[in-house]
PDB file of C-alpha atoms in Angstrom:
ATOM      1  CA  MET A   1       4.236 -16.716 -22.470  1.00 53.00           C
ATOM      2  CA  LYS A   2       2.025 -14.299 -20.520  1.00 53.00           C
ATOM      3  CA  ASN A   3       4.994 -13.282 -18.332  1.00 53.00           C
ATOM      4  CA  ILE A   4       7.253 -12.761 -21.333  1.00 48.00           C
ATOM      5  CA  LEU A   5       4.642 -10.563 -22.999  1.00 44.00           C
ATOM      6  CA  ALA A   6       4.180  -8.503 -19.817  1.00 48.00           C
ATOM      7  CA  PHE A   7       7.947  -8.027 -19.499  1.00 47.00           C
ATOM      8  CA  MET A   8       8.275  -6.991 -23.155  1.00 46.00           C
ATOM      9  CA  LEU A   9       5.442  -4.478 -22.832  1.00 45.00           C
ATOM     10  CA  PHE A  10       7.003  -3.190 -19.624  1.00 48.00           C
ATOM     11  CA  THR A  11      10.453  -2.717 -21.111  1.00 47.00           C
ATOM     12  CA  LEU A  12       9.052  -1.068 -24.250  1.00 43.00           C
ATOM     13  CA  ALA A  13       6.645   1.279 -22.459  1.00 45.00           C
ATOM     14  CA  ILE A  14       8.844   2.655 -19.683  1.00 43.00           C
ATOM     15  CA  PRO A  15      11.428   4.357 -21.937  1.00 45.00           C
ATOM     16  CA  LEU A  16       8.606   6.341 -23.571  1.00 49.00           C
ATOM     17  CA  PHE A  17       7.785   7.990 -20.251  1.00 53.00           C
ATOM     18  CA  ALA A  18      10.965   8.202 -18.177  1.00 64.00           C
ATOM     19  CA  SER A  19      14.704   8.482 -18.592  1.00 82.00           C
ATOM     20  CA  PRO A  20      16.853   6.005 -16.696  1.00 87.00           C
ATOM     21  CA  LEU A  21      18.715   7.443 -13.731  1.00 89.00           C
ATOM     22  CA  LYS A  22      22.471   7.738 -14.168  1.00 91.00           C
ATOM     23  CA  VAL A  23      25.233   7.705 -11.572  1.00 93.00           C
ATOM     24  CA  GLY A  24      25.385  11.172 -10.052  1.00 92.00           C
ATOM     25  CA  ASP A  25      21.712  11.992 -10.755  1.00 95.00           C
ATOM     26  CA  LYS A  26      19.560  13.154  -7.851  1.00 97.00           C
ATOM     27  CA  ALA A  27      17.106  10.365  -7.015  1.00 97.00           C
ATOM     28  CA  PRO A  28      13.428  11.306  -6.949  1.00 96.00           C
ATOM     29  CA  ASN A  29      11.629  10.967  -3.643  1.00 96.00           C
ATOM     30  CA  LEU A  30       9.708   7.796  -2.875  1.00 96.00           C
ATOM     31  CA  VAL A  31       6.805   8.106  -0.472  1.00 97.00           C
ATOM     32  CA  SER A  32       4.756   4.962   0.082  1.00 97.00           C
ATOM     33  CA  HIS A  33       3.991   2.145   2.517  1.00 97.00           C
ATOM     34  CA  THR A  34       5.373  -1.367   2.625  1.00 97.00           C
ATOM     35  CA  LEU A  35       3.103  -4.376   2.441  1.00 96.00           C
ATOM     36  CA  LYS A  36       3.326  -4.517   6.248  1.00 95.00           C
ATOM     37  CA  GLY A  37       2.193  -0.891   6.595  1.00 96.00           C
ATOM     38  CA  LYS A  38       5.581   0.696   7.338  1.00 96.00           C
ATOM     39  CA  ALA A  39       5.824   4.286   6.031  1.00 97.00           C
ATOM     40  CA  ILE A  40       8.601   4.800   3.485  1.00 96.00           C
ATOM     41  CA  ASN A  41       9.955   8.253   2.691  1.00 97.00           C
ATOM     42  CA  LEU A  42      13.238   8.141   0.805  1.00 97.00           C
ATOM     43  CA  LYS A  43      14.301  11.659   1.850  1.00 96.00           C
ATOM     44  CA  GLU A  44      13.821  10.740   5.516  1.00 97.00           C
ATOM     45  CA  LEU A  45      15.628   7.395   5.161  1.00 97.00           C
ATOM     46  CA  LEU A  46      18.591   9.119   3.538  1.00 97.00           C
ATOM     47  CA  LYS A  47      19.050  11.272   6.637  1.00 96.00           C
ATOM     48  CA  GLU A  48      20.065   8.049   8.422  1.00 96.00           C
ATOM     49  CA  LYS A  49      21.847   5.940   5.804  1.00 97.00           C
ATOM     50  CA  PRO A  50      22.150   5.127   2.085  1.00 98.00           C
ATOM     51  CA  VAL A  51      19.284   3.283   0.391  1.00 98.00           C
ATOM     52  CA  TYR A  52      19.284   0.266  -1.907  1.00 98.00           C
ATOM     53  CA  LEU A  53      16.198  -0.077  -4.115  1.00 98.00           C
ATOM     54  CA  LYS A  54      15.542  -3.311  -5.966  1.00 98.00           C
ATOM     55  CA  PHE A  55      12.767  -3.288  -8.568  1.00 97.00           C
ATOM     56  CA  TRP A  56      11.411  -6.769  -9.196  1.00 97.00           C
ATOM     57  CA  ALA A  57       8.433  -9.031  -9.937  1.00 96.00           C
ATOM     58  CA  THR A  58       7.486 -12.483  -8.667  1.00 96.00           C
ATOM     59  CA  TRP A  59       7.376 -13.811 -12.239  1.00 95.00           C
ATOM     60  CA  CYS A  60      10.964 -12.689 -12.938  1.00 95.00           C
ATOM     61  CA  GLN A  61      13.309 -15.657 -12.515  1.00 95.00           C
ATOM     62  CA  TYR A  62      16.412 -13.491 -12.120  1.00 95.00           C
ATOM     63  CA  CYS A  63      14.605 -11.486  -9.433  1.00 95.00           C
ATOM     64  CA  GLN A  64      13.741 -14.686  -7.574  1.00 95.00           C
ATOM     65  CA  ALA A  65      17.312 -15.960  -7.816  1.00 95.00           C
ATOM     66  CA  GLU A  66      18.633 -12.740  -6.245  1.00 96.00           C
ATOM     67  CA  MET A  67      16.167 -12.476  -3.361  1.00 96.00           C
ATOM     68  CA  PRO A  68      17.864 -14.843  -0.861  1.00 96.00           C
ATOM     69  CA  HIS A  69      21.133 -12.933  -1.259  1.00 95.00           C
ATOM     70  CA  LEU A  70      19.299  -9.633  -0.854  1.00 96.00           C
ATOM     71  CA  ALA A  71      17.651 -10.921   2.340  1.00 96.00           C
ATOM     72  CA  GLU A  72      21.090 -11.955   3.627  1.00 96.00           C
ATOM     73  CA  LEU A  73      22.493  -8.491   2.855  1.00 96.00           C
ATOM     74  CA  ASN A  74      19.565  -6.961   4.705  1.00 96.00           C
ATOM     75  CA  LYS A  75      20.151  -9.232   7.691  1.00 96.00           C
ATOM     76  CA  ASN A  76      23.876  -8.459   7.856  1.00 95.00           C
ATOM     77  CA  HIS A  77      23.965  -4.785   6.876  1.00 96.00           C
ATOM     78  CA  SER A  78      20.632  -3.181   7.833  1.00 95.00           C
ATOM     79  CA  ASP A  79      22.522  -0.992  10.308  1.00 95.00           C
ATOM     80  CA  LYS A  80      24.326   0.814   7.475  1.00 96.00           C
ATOM     81  CA  ILE A  81      21.961   0.647   4.461  1.00 97.00           C
ATOM     82  CA  ALA A  82      18.181   0.565   4.041  1.00 97.00           C
ATOM     83  CA  ILE A  83      17.126  -2.127   1.584  1.00 98.00           C
ATOM     84  CA  ILE A  84      13.710  -1.714  -0.005  1.00 98.00           C
ATOM     85  CA  THR A  85      12.234  -3.858  -2.730  1.00 98.00           C
ATOM     86  CA  VAL A  86       9.722  -2.337  -5.121  1.00 98.00           C
ATOM     87  CA  ASN A  87       7.490  -4.804  -6.928  1.00 97.00           C
ATOM     88  CA  VAL A  88       6.744  -3.232 -10.316  1.00 96.00           C
ATOM     89  CA  GLY A  89       3.112  -4.363 -10.112  1.00 91.00           C
ATOM     90  CA  ILE A  90       2.904  -5.522 -13.736  1.00 91.00           C
ATOM     91  CA  ASN A  91       1.084  -8.859 -13.945  1.00 92.00           C
ATOM     92  CA  ASP A  92       1.618  -9.306 -10.195  1.00 93.00           C
ATOM     93  CA  SER A  93      -0.294  -8.940  -6.952  1.00 94.00           C
ATOM     94  CA  VAL A  94       0.190  -8.494  -3.221  1.00 96.00           C
ATOM     95  CA  ASN A  95      -1.037 -12.085  -2.780  1.00 96.00           C
ATOM     96  CA  ASN A  96       1.689 -13.355  -5.148  1.00 95.00           C
ATOM     97  CA  ILE A  97       4.345 -11.414  -3.239  1.00 96.00           C
ATOM     98  CA  ASN A  98       3.187 -12.648   0.167  1.00 96.00           C
ATOM     99  CA  ALA A  99       2.964 -16.243  -1.095  1.00 96.00           C
ATOM    100  CA  TYR A 100       6.466 -15.988  -2.589  1.00 96.00           C
ATOM    101  CA  PHE A 101       7.923 -14.559   0.639  1.00 96.00           C
ATOM    102  CA  ASN A 102       6.158 -17.175   2.790  1.00 97.00           C
ATOM    103  CA  ARG A 103       7.207 -20.053   0.523  1.00 96.00           C
ATOM    104  CA  ASN A 104      10.844 -18.908   0.621  1.00 96.00           C
ATOM    105  CA  ASN A 105      10.920 -17.721   4.236  1.00 96.00           C
ATOM    106  CA  LEU A 106      11.899 -14.179   3.201  1.00 95.00           C
ATOM    107  CA  SER A 107      11.187 -10.892   4.892  1.00 93.00           C
ATOM    108  CA  LEU A 108      12.085  -7.639   3.160  1.00 96.00           C
ATOM    109  CA  ASP A 109      10.542  -4.172   3.203  1.00 97.00           C
ATOM    110  CA  THR A 110       8.469  -4.284   0.020  1.00 97.00           C
ATOM    111  CA  VAL A 111       6.441  -1.622  -1.739  1.00 97.00           C
ATOM    112  CA  PHE A 112       3.855  -2.663  -4.333  1.00 97.00           C
ATOM    113  CA  ASP A 113       3.824  -0.204  -7.244  1.00 96.00           C
ATOM    114  CA  THR A 114       0.131  -0.504  -8.014  1.00 93.00           C
ATOM    115  CA  ASN A 115      -0.020   1.957 -10.904  1.00 92.00           C
ATOM    116  CA  GLY A 116       3.620   1.946 -12.048  1.00 92.00           C
ATOM    117  CA  ALA A 117       4.276   5.532 -10.944  1.00 94.00           C
ATOM    118  CA  ILE A 118       7.269   4.648  -8.748  1.00 96.00           C
ATOM    119  CA  THR A 119       8.836   2.481 -11.437  1.00 95.00           C
ATOM    120  CA  GLN A 120       8.319   5.217 -14.013  1.00 93.00           C
ATOM    121  CA  ASN A 121       9.598   7.945 -11.688  1.00 94.00           C
ATOM    122  CA  PHE A 122      12.881   6.055 -11.218  1.00 96.00           C
ATOM    123  CA  GLY A 123      13.256   5.354 -14.965  1.00 94.00           C
ATOM    124  CA  VAL A 124      13.351   1.599 -14.455  1.00 94.00           C
ATOM    125  CA  LEU A 125      13.774  -0.263 -17.750  1.00 84.00           C
ATOM    126  CA  GLY A 126      13.057  -3.841 -16.681  1.00 90.00           C
ATOM    127  CA  THR A 127      13.411  -6.319 -13.875  1.00 94.00           C
ATOM    128  CA  PRO A 128      15.469  -6.895 -11.896  1.00 96.00           C
ATOM    129  CA  TYR A 129      16.830  -3.391 -11.536  1.00 96.00           C
ATOM    130  CA  HIS A 130      19.017  -2.114  -8.713  1.00 97.00           C
ATOM    131  CA  ILE A 131      19.640   1.480  -7.615  1.00 97.00           C
ATOM    132  CA  LEU A 132      22.021   2.422  -4.803  1.00 97.00           C
ATOM    133  CA  ILE A 133      21.477   5.918  -3.455  1.00 98.00           C
ATOM    134  CA  GLU A 134      24.050   7.802  -1.362  1.00 97.00           C
ATOM    135  CA  GLN A 135      22.956   9.768   1.704  1.00 96.00           C
ATOM    136  CA  SER A 136      23.361  12.920  -0.404  1.00 97.00           C
ATOM    137  CA  GLY A 137      20.448  11.630  -2.506  1.00 97.00           C
ATOM    138  CA  LYS A 138      22.621  11.033  -5.546  1.00 98.00           C
ATOM    139  CA  VAL A 139      22.625   7.748  -7.427  1.00 97.00           C
ATOM    140  CA  ALA A 140      25.804   5.800  -6.651  1.00 96.00           C
ATOM    141  CA  LEU A 141      25.183   2.743  -8.821  1.00 94.00           C
ATOM    142  CA  THR A 142      22.585   1.185 -11.107  1.00 95.00           C
ATOM    143  CA  SER A 143      22.531  -2.371 -12.385  1.00 93.00           C
ATOM    144  CA  PHE A 144      20.218  -4.806 -14.106  1.00 92.00           C
ATOM    145  CA  LEU A 145      21.525  -7.748 -12.091  1.00 88.00           C
ATOM    146  CA  HIS A 146      22.915  -7.930  -8.600  1.00 88.00           C
ATOM    147  CA  SER A 147      26.677  -7.720  -8.895  1.00 88.00           C
ATOM    148  CA  ASP A 148      29.887  -7.828  -6.917  1.00 92.00           C
ATOM    149  CA  LYS A 149      29.968  -4.016  -7.274  1.00 94.00           C
ATOM    150  CA  ILE A 150      26.801  -3.785  -5.187  1.00 94.00           C
ATOM    151  CA  ASP A 151      28.227  -6.079  -2.518  1.00 94.00           C
ATOM    152  CA  ALA A 152      31.517  -4.119  -2.494  1.00 94.00           C
ATOM    153  CA  TYR A 153      29.652  -0.804  -2.137  1.00 94.00           C
ATOM    154  CA  ILE A 154      27.653  -2.106   0.828  1.00 95.00           C
ATOM    155  CA  THR A 155      30.640  -3.776   2.485  1.00 93.00           C
ATOM    156  CA  ALA A 156      32.683  -0.548   2.208  1.00 93.00           C
ATOM    157  CA  LEU A 157      30.025   1.535   3.982  1.00 93.00           C
ATOM    158  CA  PRO A 158      31.105   2.605   7.462  1.00 90.00           C
ATOM    159  CA  GLU A 159      29.580   0.789  10.414  1.00 82.00           C
ATOM    160  CA  LYS A 160      26.969   2.785  12.324  1.00 74.00           C
ATOM    161  CA  GLU A 161      27.666   3.291  15.997  1.00 63.00           C
TER     162      GLU A 161
END
């Protein structure tokens, strides 16, 4: 019940402060650090390759169901797309994330959105939420659930030499 209430508050509050990104919109910059201390700067990453952002929470069952596939995509395609997960930080903690990753033998670049600023800046309306960003910085695709469209977009990207 606590998780459902947090999700409902999250989905009701975000639209009051931010508009969802649409395909073709310029993505805002994201400057942060992963849980492992790796510096993340979206503008710099985009100089090398497109970026896939997944907004999620450990209490979100759909998010959990998608994570193994996301880790597999990262393993097989990290040469042509940067995959970053952003934990929305609502009713969650770094300890929960680390425990979840350890329990499921997952390793993904993950940013913890402590105060919700990143989530708000990207106009995220709920979890899971996926945003694919072209190297130009424009949004290529958004989706509430991982879809075949996301896989097709990643598969069609050219191989890096």
